[in-house]
Short mmCIF file of C-alpha atoms and ligand atoms in Angstrom, two decimals:
data_model
loop_
_atom_site.label_atom_id
_atom_site.label_comp_id
_atom_site.label_asym_id
_atom_site.label_seq_id
_atom_site.Cartn_x
_atom_site.Cartn_y
_atom_site.Cartn_z
CA UNK V 1 0.30 0.20 0.05
CA UNK V 2 2.72 2.41 0.60
CA UNK V 3 4.24 1.64 -3.12
CA UNK V 4 0.64 2.51 -4.74
CA UNK V 5 0.24 5.37 -2.25
CA UNK V 6 3.56 6.45 -3.50
CA UNK V 7 3.18 5.84 -6.87
CA UNK V 8 -0.34 7.16 -6.88
CA UNK V 9 1.09 10.50 -6.12
CA UNK V 10 3.42 10.18 -8.79
CA UNK V 11 6.57 10.68 -5.90
CA UNK V 12 9.95 8.68 -5.89
CA UNK V 13 11.31 6.88 -2.83
CA UNK V 14 13.50 9.82 -1.94
CA UNK V 15 10.71 12.20 -2.72
CA UNK V 16 8.83 10.77 0.10
CA UNK V 17 11.41 9.98 2.40
CA UNK V 18 12.59 13.48 2.54
CA UNK V 19 8.84 15.17 2.90
CA UNK V 20 7.84 12.49 5.69
CA UNK V 21 11.48 13.01 7.50
CA UNK V 22 12.79 9.31 7.14
CA UNK V 23 15.71 7.87 5.19
CA UNK V 24 15.22 6.56 2.06
CA UNK V 25 16.13 3.41 2.63
CA UNK V 26 13.70 2.65 5.55
CA UNK V 27 10.93 3.54 3.00
CA UNK V 28 12.68 1.14 0.12
CA UNK V 29 12.73 -1.85 3.20
CA UNK V 30 9.19 -0.83 4.15
CA UNK V 31 8.15 -1.91 0.41
CA UNK V 32 9.89 -4.52 0.26
CA UNK V 33 8.29 -5.78 3.36
CA UNK V 34 11.34 -6.13 5.01
CA UNK V 35 10.60 -3.74 8.05
CA UNK V 36 7.77 -2.34 9.45
CA UNK V 37 6.95 1.00 10.18
CA UNK V 38 6.38 2.81 13.21
CA UNK V 39 2.62 4.30 14.22
CA UNK V 40 4.78 7.81 14.33
CA UNK V 41 6.43 6.88 10.95
CA UNK V 42 3.34 5.94 9.43
CA UNK V 43 1.12 8.95 10.39
CA UNK V 44 3.95 11.13 8.63
CA UNK V 45 4.51 9.06 5.96
CA UNK V 46 0.47 8.76 5.27
CA UNK V 47 0.42 12.82 6.14
CA UNK V 48 3.14 13.02 3.28
CA UNK V 49 1.40 11.24 0.61
CA UNK V 50 -2.13 13.01 2.07
CA UNK V 51 -4.03 9.82 2.54
CA UNK V 52 -6.00 8.97 5.82
CA UNK V 53 -2.88 6.70 7.78
CA UNK V 54 -5.61 3.79 7.81
CA UNK V 55 -5.04 3.12 3.75
CA UNK V 56 -1.54 1.89 4.97
CA UNK V 57 -3.25 -1.25 6.69
CA UNK V 58 -5.66 -1.97 3.64
CA UNK V 59 -5.17 -5.53 2.73
CA UNK V 60 -5.75 -5.37 -0.94
CA UNK V 61 -4.66 -6.73 -4.04
CA UNK V 62 -2.78 -4.75 -6.39
CA UNK V 63 -2.47 -5.71 -10.53
CA UNK V 64 -0.09 -4.86 -12.60
CA UNK V 65 0.23 -3.77 -16.29
CA UNK V 66 1.87 -7.50 -17.58
CA UNK V 67 -0.79 -9.33 -15.18
CA UNK V 68 -2.99 -11.30 -17.09
CA UNK V 69 -6.00 -9.82 -15.76
CA UNK V 70 -4.44 -6.08 -16.32
CA UNK V 71 -5.04 -4.47 -20.53
CA UNK V 72 -4.47 -1.26 -21.49
CA UNK V 73 -5.00 0.56 -24.74
CA UNK V 74 -2.16 2.63 -25.52
CA UNK V 75 -0.92 4.82 -28.51
CA UNK V 76 2.67 5.33 -28.16
CA UNK V 77 4.97 3.95 -25.17
CA UNK V 78 4.84 6.06 -21.94
CA UNK V 79 7.65 6.90 -19.70
CA UNK V 80 7.60 3.99 -17.07
CA UNK V 81 6.80 6.20 -13.99
CA UNK V 82 3.51 7.67 -15.85
CA UNK V 83 2.58 4.03 -16.74
CA UNK V 84 3.22 3.27 -12.68
CA UNK V 85 1.10 6.21 -11.56
CA UNK V 86 -1.67 5.51 -14.23
CA UNK V 87 -1.83 1.93 -12.70
CA UNK V 88 -1.65 3.38 -9.61
CA UNK V 89 -4.67 5.76 -9.80
CA UNK V 90 -6.42 2.18 -11.79
CA UNK V 91 -6.18 0.15 -8.78
CA UNK V 92 -6.89 2.89 -6.37
CA UNK V 93 -10.05 3.55 -8.39
CA UNK V 94 -10.92 -0.38 -8.57
CA UNK V 95 -10.15 -1.08 -4.66
CA UNK V 96 -12.48 1.93 -3.70
CA UNK V 97 -15.44 0.85 -5.91
CA UNK V 98 -14.87 -2.62 -4.43
CA UNK V 99 -14.98 -1.44 -0.85
CA UNK V 100 -18.15 1.01 -1.78
CA UNK V 101 -19.98 -1.80 -3.48
CA UNK V 102 -19.39 -4.55 -0.97
CA UNK V 103 -22.26 -3.41 1.28
CA UNK V 104 -24.68 -3.44 -1.52
CA UNK V 105 -26.70 -6.12 -2.77
CA UNK V 106 -25.84 -5.40 -6.45
CA UNK V 107 -27.84 -6.92 -8.88
CA UNK V 108 -27.09 -6.52 -12.71
CA UNK V 109 -28.96 -7.80 -15.60
CA UNK V 110 -26.66 -10.04 -17.26
CA UNK V 111 -22.89 -10.84 -17.20
CA UNK V 112 -19.60 -10.33 -19.34
CA UNK V 113 -19.59 -13.65 -20.78
CA UNK V 114 -16.07 -15.38 -21.51
CA UNK V 115 -16.05 -16.86 -24.84
CA UNK V 116 -12.59 -17.98 -27.04
CA UNK V 117 -12.00 -17.59 -30.16
CA UNK V 118 -11.36 -20.89 -30.58
CA UNK V 119 -14.62 -22.35 -29.97
CA UNK V 120 -16.33 -19.09 -32.22
CA UNK V 121 -14.34 -19.23 -35.30
CA UNK V 122 -13.51 -15.40 -34.96
CA UNK V 123 -13.80 -12.24 -32.97
CA UNK V 124 -16.69 -11.01 -35.09
CA UNK V 125 -18.61 -13.85 -33.89
CA UNK V 126 -17.90 -13.46 -30.61
CA UNK V 127 -18.87 -9.80 -30.72
CA UNK V 128 -22.41 -10.64 -32.68
CA UNK V 129 -22.81 -13.60 -29.62
CA UNK V 130 -22.47 -10.82 -26.70
CA UNK V 131 -24.70 -8.67 -28.58
CA UNK V 132 -27.38 -11.35 -29.03
CA UNK V 133 -26.56 -12.46 -25.12
CA UNK V 134 -27.20 -8.84 -23.94
CA UNK V 135 -30.29 -8.77 -26.59
CA UNK V 136 -28.84 -5.19 -28.00
CA UNK V 137 -31.56 -3.63 -30.61
CA UNK V 138 -29.99 -3.80 -33.62
CA UNK V 139 -28.13 -0.64 -35.64
CA UNK V 140 -25.52 1.21 -33.51
CA UNK V 141 -24.77 1.00 -29.68
CA UNK V 142 -26.22 4.19 -28.41
CA UNK V 143 -24.58 3.87 -25.00
CA UNK V 144 -22.28 1.67 -24.78
CA UNK V 145 -21.03 2.82 -20.96
CA UNK V 146 -24.35 2.46 -19.95
CA UNK V 147 -24.66 -1.41 -21.56
CA UNK V 148 -21.65 -2.67 -19.88
CA UNK V 149 -22.56 -1.15 -16.39
CA UNK V 150 -25.51 -3.23 -17.23
CA UNK V 151 -23.76 -6.16 -17.11
CA UNK V 152 -21.67 -5.63 -14.06
CA UNK V 153 -19.02 -3.50 -15.11
CA UNK V 154 -17.49 -0.57 -13.47
CA UNK V 155 -16.19 2.30 -15.82
CA UNK V 156 -14.69 5.48 -14.95
CA UNK V 157 -13.58 8.24 -16.80
CA UNK V 158 -10.49 10.59 -15.72
CA UNK V 159 -8.27 12.96 -17.53
CA UNK V 160 -4.89 11.52 -17.65
CA UNK V 161 -1.56 13.69 -17.60
CA UNK V 162 -0.86 12.30 -20.93
CA UNK V 163 -3.04 11.37 -23.69
CA UNK V 164 -0.67 8.24 -24.87
CA UNK V 165 -3.10 5.87 -22.96
CA UNK V 166 -6.19 5.42 -24.18
CA UNK V 167 -8.05 2.59 -21.78
CA UNK V 168 -6.99 0.57 -18.88
CA UNK V 169 -9.24 -2.45 -17.92
CA UNK V 170 -8.96 -4.97 -15.39
CA UNK V 171 -10.84 -7.69 -14.12
CA UNK V 172 -9.28 -9.48 -10.74
CA UNK V 173 -10.60 -12.67 -9.98
CA UNK V 174 -13.75 -12.71 -7.77
CA UNK V 175 -13.93 -9.36 -8.74
CA UNK V 176 -15.82 -6.49 -11.09
CA UNK V 177 -14.58 -5.88 -14.56
CA UNK V 178 -13.26 -2.57 -14.42
CA UNK V 179 -12.48 -0.16 -16.83
CA UNK V 180 -10.97 3.59 -16.72
CA UNK V 181 -10.86 5.96 -19.65
CA UNK V 182 -8.67 8.91 -20.28
CA UNK V 183 -10.75 12.12 -21.28
CA UNK V 184 -7.91 13.84 -23.05
CA UNK V 185 -9.31 11.51 -25.83
CA UNK V 186 -12.09 12.53 -27.77
CA UNK V 187 -15.24 10.29 -27.45
CA UNK V 188 -15.50 8.61 -29.86
CA UNK V 189 -12.27 6.98 -29.69
CA UNK V 190 -13.09 5.98 -26.09
CA UNK V 191 -16.11 4.21 -27.59
CA UNK V 192 -13.94 2.30 -29.67
CA UNK V 193 -11.42 1.90 -26.83
CA UNK V 194 -13.90 0.97 -24.13
CA UNK V 195 -15.30 -1.77 -26.70
CA UNK V 196 -11.61 -3.34 -27.70
CA UNK V 197 -11.35 -3.60 -23.80
CA UNK V 198 -14.61 -5.22 -23.52
CA UNK V 199 -13.27 -7.81 -26.25
CA UNK V 200 -9.93 -8.38 -24.33
CA UNK V 201 -12.33 -9.40 -20.87
CA UNK V 202 -14.43 -11.37 -23.40
CA UNK V 203 -11.63 -13.32 -25.47
CA UNK V 204 -8.37 -13.16 -23.48
CA UNK V 205 -8.40 -14.99 -20.39
CA UNK V 206 -4.35 -14.99 -20.68
CA UNK V 207 -2.58 -12.64 -23.03
CA UNK V 208 -1.89 -14.40 -26.42
CA UNK V 209 -0.46 -13.21 -29.50
CA UNK V 210 -2.80 -11.76 -32.09
CA UNK V 211 -4.70 -9.96 -29.15
CA UNK V 212 -4.50 -6.72 -29.81
CA UNK V 213 -5.91 -7.07 -33.57
CA UNK V 214 -8.89 -9.51 -31.94
CA UNK V 215 -9.68 -6.99 -29.78
CA UNK V 216 -9.83 -4.49 -32.71
CA UNK V 217 -11.98 -6.77 -34.89
CA UNK V 218 -14.30 -8.08 -32.03
CA UNK V 219 -14.81 -3.27 -31.38
CA UNK V 220 -15.64 -2.97 -35.13
CA UNK V 221 -17.98 -5.55 -34.97
CA UNK V 222 -19.66 -4.85 -31.82
CA UNK V 223 -20.28 -1.15 -32.62
CA UNK V 224 -20.83 -1.36 -36.22
CA UNK V 225 -22.13 -5.08 -37.03
CA UNK V 226 -21.42 -5.65 -40.60
CA UNK V 227 -24.77 -6.48 -41.65
CA UNK V 228 -26.01 -3.27 -40.68
CA UNK V 229 -23.50 -0.88 -41.23
CA UNK V 230 -22.23 -2.54 -45.26
CA UNK V 231 -24.98 -0.85 -46.82
CA UNK V 232 -23.78 2.48 -45.57
CA UNK V 233 -20.45 2.59 -46.28
CA UNK V 234 -20.79 2.21 -50.04
CA UNK V 235 -19.07 5.20 -51.43
CA UNK V 236 -17.42 6.21 -48.75
CA UNK V 237 -16.06 9.57 -48.65
CA UNK V 238 -15.05 12.30 -46.12
CA UNK V 239 -18.17 13.63 -46.10
CA UNK V 240 -19.81 10.38 -45.74
CA UNK V 241 -18.12 9.70 -42.86
CA UNK V 242 -18.53 12.89 -41.01
CA UNK V 243 -22.14 12.11 -41.52
CA UNK V 244 -22.40 8.64 -40.05
CA UNK V 245 -20.07 9.67 -37.49
CA UNK V 246 -23.09 11.04 -35.21
CA UNK V 247 -24.85 8.30 -35.90
CA UNK V 248 -22.66 5.81 -35.33
CA UNK V 249 -20.69 7.18 -32.68
CA UNK V 250 -17.22 6.04 -33.84
CA UNK V 251 -14.86 8.36 -35.25
CA UNK V 252 -14.52 9.02 -39.19
CA UNK V 253 -10.91 7.20 -39.22
CA UNK V 254 -13.37 4.45 -38.11
CA UNK V 255 -15.62 4.18 -40.14
CA UNK V 256 -13.44 4.68 -43.27
CA UNK V 257 -11.61 1.81 -42.25
CA UNK V 258 -14.17 -0.29 -41.65
CA UNK V 259 -15.32 0.31 -45.17
CA UNK V 260 -12.24 -0.80 -46.51
CA UNK V 261 -12.31 -3.92 -43.94
CA UNK V 262 -15.78 -4.74 -45.32
CA UNK V 263 -14.77 -3.78 -48.77
CA UNK V 264 -17.42 -1.36 -49.80
CA UNK V 265 -14.22 1.04 -50.75
CA UNK V 266 -10.82 -0.51 -52.23
CA UNK V 267 -6.91 -0.46 -50.77
CA UNK V 268 -6.63 2.41 -52.59
CA UNK V 269 -9.53 4.51 -52.06
CA UNK V 270 -8.79 4.05 -48.17
CA UNK V 271 -5.39 5.13 -48.54
CA UNK V 272 -6.50 7.98 -50.25
CA UNK V 273 -9.28 8.69 -47.80
CA UNK V 274 -6.55 8.46 -44.84
CA UNK V 275 -4.14 11.17 -46.62
CA UNK V 276 -7.12 13.37 -47.05
CA UNK V 277 -7.88 12.74 -43.59
CA UNK V 278 -4.19 14.04 -42.58
CA UNK V 279 -4.60 16.94 -44.86
CA UNK V 280 -7.17 18.10 -43.30
CA UNK V 281 -5.61 17.58 -39.80
CA UNK V 282 -8.62 15.39 -38.93
CA UNK V 283 -5.82 12.30 -37.88
CA UNK V 284 -5.62 14.10 -34.65
CA UNK V 285 -8.88 16.16 -34.26
CA UNK V 286 -11.85 15.38 -35.92
CA UNK V 287 -14.26 17.96 -37.31
CA UNK V 288 -17.86 16.29 -35.83
CA UNK V 289 -18.01 15.66 -32.67
CA UNK V 290 -19.55 13.40 -30.23
CA UNK V 291 -20.52 13.70 -26.48
CA UNK V 292 -18.99 12.01 -23.52
CA UNK V 293 -20.95 8.81 -22.22
CA UNK V 294 -20.99 9.25 -18.50
CA UNK V 295 -20.72 6.42 -16.02
CA UNK V 296 -23.48 5.91 -13.76
CA UNK V 297 -23.37 3.52 -11.49
CA UNK V 298 -20.56 4.73 -9.52
CA UNK V 299 -22.57 7.89 -8.96
CA UNK V 300 -25.60 5.76 -8.07
CA UNK V 301 -23.84 3.53 -5.27
CA UNK V 302 -22.84 6.94 -3.91
CA UNK V 303 -26.47 8.20 -3.98
CA UNK V 304 -27.81 5.23 -2.27
CA UNK V 305 -25.55 5.35 0.67
CA UNK V 306 -26.13 9.28 0.87
CA UNK V 307 -30.16 8.91 1.06
CA UNK V 308 -30.98 5.24 1.67
CA UNK V 309 -28.25 4.68 3.97
CA UNK V 310 -27.89 8.06 5.85
CA UNK V 311 -24.05 7.83 5.18
CA UNK V 312 -21.91 11.56 5.15
CA UNK V 313 -19.45 12.70 2.80
CA UNK V 314 -16.84 12.08 5.63
CA UNK V 315 -18.51 8.57 6.05
CA UNK V 316 -17.77 7.61 2.37
CA UNK V 317 -14.63 9.23 2.06
CA UNK V 318 -13.31 6.98 5.30
CA UNK V 319 -14.80 4.50 3.56
CA UNK V 320 -12.73 4.82 0.40
CA UNK V 321 -9.52 5.79 2.24
CA UNK V 322 -9.16 9.68 0.86
CA UNK V 323 -9.46 12.84 2.67
CA UNK V 324 -12.93 14.77 2.28
CA UNK V 325 -11.69 17.17 -0.44
CA UNK V 326 -10.22 14.55 -2.27
CA UNK V 327 -13.57 12.79 -2.00
CA UNK V 328 -15.72 15.03 -3.30
CA UNK V 329 -13.24 15.94 -6.25
CA UNK V 330 -13.37 12.57 -7.04
CA UNK V 331 -16.55 10.85 -6.67
CA UNK V 332 -18.91 14.10 -6.15
CA UNK V 333 -18.06 17.28 -8.54
CA UNK V 334 -19.97 20.28 -8.12
CA UNK V 335 -23.23 19.07 -9.87
CA UNK V 336 -23.42 16.13 -9.11
CA UNK V 337 -23.50 15.99 -5.60
CA UNK V 338 -26.44 14.13 -3.83
CA UNK V 339 -26.55 15.52 -0.91
ZN1 ZN A 1 -5.68 -3.86 -26.04
#
């Protein structure tokens, strides 16, 4: 927990040691489990990290990138320190969601199934199977976040300090699936990333070669089913992509790629459209924007605790292992406050 708390603040061991007035070697030994901290030291370490001291005694499993239950979608390589900070944020969010929901009897309409490509033949078949199992209407997915939450998944949006990471998912054994989306990216990209992560959780119990391509194929079919989208993609050009974007809520880039994959345009036409996108500066920022999907499950849990269970803000901050001001920033931002 000391490691997780420190990394969540982006601090090195020596920075923490200096702030807490102890030696870096003490911090290092504590983090390696070679030494216990005195009560005094624990208090000053926690204070330096701006967390209540109680969290340092939490017995929680921590998952790192590279562990089989952790996936992340990133565009470019991210420095190790930033990756670890993102990882710490996700673990804390996951642990807090677990603690906040542990006293509740949550009842979901359906679940995220585990299906293998070997059994189903292709990621596209699996995407169709999940849509069918969830009894989704044909056509565009109006709100993917809502579907995932109805299947018992937690979705959290957060503005990270870098746009290099899009989405992270983690599904530890015995816990709820957990997704974090980086709002530095446009909403249409996040929907595709969320569908991609869903694909991992459905298809990949253990990391496999080819898993990224499979997750992309799952996402494309899940959000733009071939049988329903193909006829709309004929004669794809930039104007058509811009017109279809608010309908399918996927990026113009994704619609153009889909047109190529479903062979309504040739590879050459596809390349030419890519060039046009880039000439217009639309590979970075596209002209039509779609609104962000707002996760509702965690806000609903917070509301139930306040309104039905009579918890105060301080009670919930305690439960989540946060000081009140950080609790309010993260869980009850202005305009969303239940009480
Ligand atoms: Zn992936």
